[in-house]
Amino acid sequence: MSPPFIANADVTAVNAASPPVISPVSSECSELQAHRIDQPLPFPSVLKNPFKFVDGPPSSAAGNPDEIAKLFPTLFGQPSAMLVPSDSSLVQMNQKLKIGVVLSGGQAPGGHNVISGLFDYLQDHPKGSTLYGFKGGPAGIMKCKYVELTAEFIYPYRNQGGFDMICSGRDKIETLEQFKQAEEAAKKLDLDGLVVIGGDDSNTNACLLAEYLRSKNLKTRVVGCPKTIDGDLKCKEVPTSFGFDTACKIYSEMIGNVMVDARSTGKYYHFVRLMGRAASHITLECALQTHPNITIIGEEVAVKKLTLKNVTEYIVDVISKRSELGYNYGVILIPEGLIDFIPEVQQLIAELNEILAHDNVDEGGIWKKKLTTQSHHLFEFFPQAIQEQLLLERDPHGNVQVAKIETEKMLIQMVETELEKRRLEGAYNGGQFKGQSHFFGYEGRCGLPTNFDSAYCYALGYTAGALLQSGKTGLISSVGNLAAPVEDWTAGGTALTSLMDVERRHGKFKPVIKKAMVELGGAPFKKFALFREQWAVENQYISPGPIQFVGPTSNVLNHTLLLELGAQA
Amino acid sequence: MSPPFIANADVTAVNAASPPVISPVSSECSELQAHRIDQPLPFPSVLKNPFKFVDGPPSSAAGNPDEIAKLFPTLFGQPSAMLVPSDSSLVQMNQKLKIGVVLSGGQAPGGHNVISGLFDYLQDHPKGSTLYGFKGGPAGIMKCKYVELTAEFIYPYRNQGGFDMICSGRDKIETLEQFKQAEEAAKKLDLDGLVVIGGDDSNTNACLLAEYLRSKNLKTRVVGCPKTIDGDLKCKEVPTSFGFDTACKIYSEMIGNVMVDARSTGKYYHFVRLMGRAASHITLECALQTHPNITIIGEEVAVKKLTLKNVTEYIVDVISKRSELGYNYGVILIPEGLIDFIPEVQQLIAELNEILAHDNVDEGGIWKKKLTTQSHHLFEFFPQAIQEQLLLERDPHGNVQVAKIETEKMLIQMVETELEKRRLEGAYNGGQFKGQSHFFGYEGRCGLPTNFDSAYCYALGYTAGALLQSGKTGLISSVGNLAAPVEDWTAGGTALTSLMDVERRHGKFKPVIKKAMVELGGAPFKKFALFREQWAVENQYISPGPIQFVGPTSNVLNHTLLLELGAQA
């Protein structure tokens, strides 16, 4: 019997197979969303049975431990905590808790499952506990805008993408005034703990808040969770940030489709810009998944001090070589933050900001004489549209807006110009170059989380609950052994101060969790570097296709994580 | 036991479950691609058992039957043919055949399965037959560039997206000279038949070629297959064109993700332009799948003779209303061909082409006095960037390039301007408007075909083989009863002349298969119209998520087809 092609109206029929515990509050979801809601989540064994925490040795800092110790006098040196099986367990501590949770910064698939895991912990263990969701990010804490999260409230968001359960925001709790507002909220709600789901900045601020509250002898503890599709918040004990796996797979689906199109059509170069301003992990992972002809990694550009001309010439060299082989098409991946990695561009921007702040830009171009020779050359190297964009589009402070430059379109123009130049010089006589530009960004932030991100987030949230119940503060929820089956994953907490270094700003030391950049000596980049010349001229495109939730291909893990864990060669 | 998160290297392990008949020629494919290759296809029962063709009554034409009869003297009036079970079957006709196949025009998911179905028919029935694939589209026929398609050659492309097996092209076989070239190729390869996989134009030309070859008393028969993601090649007997189902689901996945992001972030209006220049079926289907706040359907704009100002004001009205409700975000779908549907824009373009051909565009703008009042107003209504684009970007014939206008960006600018105007007038005091633009196009043309498109295409190809073996020509392969399980699908062929009308070009009648446009009285548009006001102000977003190939949600059919078949209310 072959599958009948069913109508959209059949949601009930689909659901009938797995009886829902609670009906979705709204029928407004797709069959797949409905199916995912009821999908049971695998779960680390250590969290299923009675457990206790075992502390490791005292920790230090990622850099400048003396300064970090001064900034975090009560928290510095905290050990990591590891969950282990136990007879006399935490589970028997049945004091009811009041916990707050907040989503901070950009969306990442899986955030709802962190909250689900935290909620389920509070249901399973200190039964009758209360969970408050602060609305719209850290501003919700400062304004004490919250909603009580009940089973009915949370249910429709299980395994769903987005942050729309309580929404997020980019405000920061940084100043003393803001800490006091947070303190007020904690007191008003009588909070035993707060879970901050966020990236490097949000976790730094979570730790500062933990320090503040402890220094005030308040009972409210603060635990972080590693969130960012960019993949740049990770360390040995936190092998990856959630959302990276899903986002890279969504982008790779699109890239794979475009690759098959490029090969079928045979006449376009597709320039694909990918989200990720600070680090190029997404671009690198997508390259490992799809084998594009050219991939630009920002960190390599920075380390090798490449110029925009170098990058352009590298692309044109590959295009020329491919044309000799009869291929007048290809796929090129570019990280969103490419321009920020190029030292000469930074220099030009700084000079432009200075000039534009004090002088008029005359039509005759006399103003350009104020640029250094190098910056002047670079400015003239830009296509006219980019020149205009640099001069005209400025932010409220009058600064040039680099972020607004569509790098993929800029590179297409530069490649066109360079190819034309070579053609005139007789150095290129290949096929016509036709560029197509793409930006894959928002599509990847709110997709349905993969099986991996769903399970990982649930474990992160559940662990965060255990950390808070055991009185921990200033830790980040840490789930490890991720290449193994979910049962065998480890759970614990890592001292946030151990991830920190300081930066000097306005004459003061400020703590920062250093962003994890692409390491040129790391396994993912090394694998890419080993193959990229082959991928440039041969067409070894791979189309990963859409993320699957059931079936034999539903549990494939991203390359970056597997390579970093040593689980893939 | 929970799923282990496996490494990419485990392709062999995944494949071990279903023993491959033939190993893939290349290891360069993803786990999902590998899994899909070996996935057995469901199959209409009527094709599994002995069958014969039963002819229907003589056919007419979609319009101007007298002219069509003159243009197709040997083919006009052919009956449709329906496959029915039989004891004394076609299957016993064991004469070996030589068949050619060609992919024509833009990519659509499923093309490889049409070829696989055709190949398997030739293996199952007239055993020992030969299949030639013409390379690079109709030009491959004219130049007789082909490859013999063997089991090993075809195998890695089963259930795969793209047209890269033999590639496609946009050349046309139209002139007498070109017909003669095709005749030469048919003779050289001793072809018994040719299958043309293409859209309305390609099928029209396939029918002209069928007529030409029959009029020459050549044995080569020609059969078409309905291909286009745009969904505008369909009729009663051909309920849908292949690729539409997959493409719409890929776009809807992305739209759904963007919707969840919009709701989570709460501050952006996403303007999504979707492929489909001639008809708005894709945009309508995506709207039915995802429930956006605003959807512009080109056919409605044309029927109601709306102006660009009307469209802009409609969008701004919805934005204002949403702002009053506290929603300063939303998702808006726009068909690629929107501008082509607006009569006043067509008029302006015509006037601009005329003026630009004869006059210089003076900086003072005196040239604008040559525009009619209406066109002058419209030109001034355009944002400056669009004005410049209209004047500067022209095709090799000097014509304004409407296709290059990024409609979604243009609308964002127009909405900004209109909101600003209303704000100054005191008619709008809502939140800040921030537009984000997207174009979903190439991503959808070459995705892995859905279970529906995979099965539909295989049945189309298999049926095409049966039609050719039984001596049919000038028919399009027709598979019906598509809302039923695959076993119960019907198979047959429809006279291509019955789909045709004539257009007068250069004083001559030319046959055309009329594009099937969105009907404002049709079930899909009526359902959309019933709900759109609700979708505008309430947020009933649906996120269909990634296409699934196994599991309970893997056989959901698109709304357009179900509604047109009366299988969905």
Short mmCIF file of C-alpha atoms in Angstrom, two decimals, chain B residues 102-108 111 114 138 163 168-172 195-208 222-234 238 240-243 278 460 475-477 496 499-500 511-516:
data_model
loop_
_atom_site.label_atom_id
_atom_site.label_comp_id
_atom_site.label_asym_id
_atom_site.label_seq_id
_atom_site.Cartn_x
_atom_site.Cartn_y
_atom_site.Cartn_z
CA VAL B 102 15.30 15.96 -23.50
CA LEU B 103 14.94 18.41 -20.60
CA SER B 104 13.79 21.83 -21.77
CA GLY B 105 13.81 25.16 -19.91
CA GLY B 106 14.21 25.92 -16.21
CA GLN B 107 14.93 23.29 -13.58
CA ALA B 108 12.11 21.64 -11.65
CA GLY B 111 12.99 15.74 -13.85
CA VAL B 114 10.67 11.26 -15.34
CA PRO B 138 16.72 21.17 -27.32
CA PHE B 163 18.60 18.51 -14.19
CA SER B 168 18.73 21.54 -19.85
CA GLY B 169 18.66 24.59 -22.09
CA ARG B 170 16.37 27.33 -23.35
CA ASP B 171 16.92 26.97 -27.08
CA LYS B 172 13.82 26.25 -29.12
CA VAL B 195 10.04 12.59 -24.84
CA VAL B 196 10.13 16.36 -24.31
CA ILE B 197 10.08 17.35 -20.63
CA GLY B 198 9.15 21.01 -20.50
CA GLY B 199 6.72 23.85 -19.88
CA ASP B 200 4.01 25.37 -22.08
CA ASP B 201 6.37 26.63 -24.78
CA SER B 202 8.37 23.41 -24.94
CA ASN B 203 5.22 21.29 -25.17
CA THR B 204 3.85 23.54 -27.92
CA ASN B 205 7.08 23.03 -29.85
CA ALA B 206 7.01 19.29 -29.08
CA CYS B 207 3.60 19.14 -30.73
CA LEU B 208 4.81 21.11 -33.76
CA VAL B 222 6.85 12.80 -29.80
CA VAL B 223 5.31 12.86 -26.30
CA GLY B 224 5.48 15.71 -23.77
CA CYS B 225 5.65 15.83 -19.97
CA PRO B 226 4.34 18.77 -17.89
CA LYS B 227 7.23 20.49 -16.13
CA THR B 228 7.37 23.87 -14.37
CA ILE B 229 7.67 24.97 -10.78
CA ASP B 230 5.46 27.94 -11.74
CA GLY B 231 2.43 25.62 -11.85
CA ASP B 232 0.99 27.37 -14.90
CA LEU B 233 0.85 24.33 -17.20
CA LYS B 234 -2.22 22.40 -16.18
CA VAL B 238 -3.04 17.26 -16.36
CA THR B 240 -0.46 19.86 -12.06
CA SER B 241 3.02 20.34 -13.46
CA PHE B 242 5.82 18.58 -11.67
CA GLY B 243 8.17 20.58 -9.44
CA ALA B 278 3.95 34.90 -15.50
CA LEU B 460 4.72 10.47 -15.92
CA LEU B 475 0.17 13.71 -26.58
CA ILE B 476 1.24 14.91 -23.17
CA SER B 477 1.70 12.26 -20.50
CA LEU B 496 -1.49 18.58 -26.95
CA LEU B 499 -4.65 22.53 -24.86
CA MET B 500 -3.95 25.07 -27.60
CA PRO B 511 -0.24 28.03 -31.68
CA VAL B 512 0.22 28.44 -27.93
CA ILE B 513 -0.64 26.39 -24.90
CA LYS B 514 -2.36 29.04 -22.81
CA LYS B 515 -0.68 29.54 -19.47
CA ALA B 516 -3.00 28.55 -16.64
#
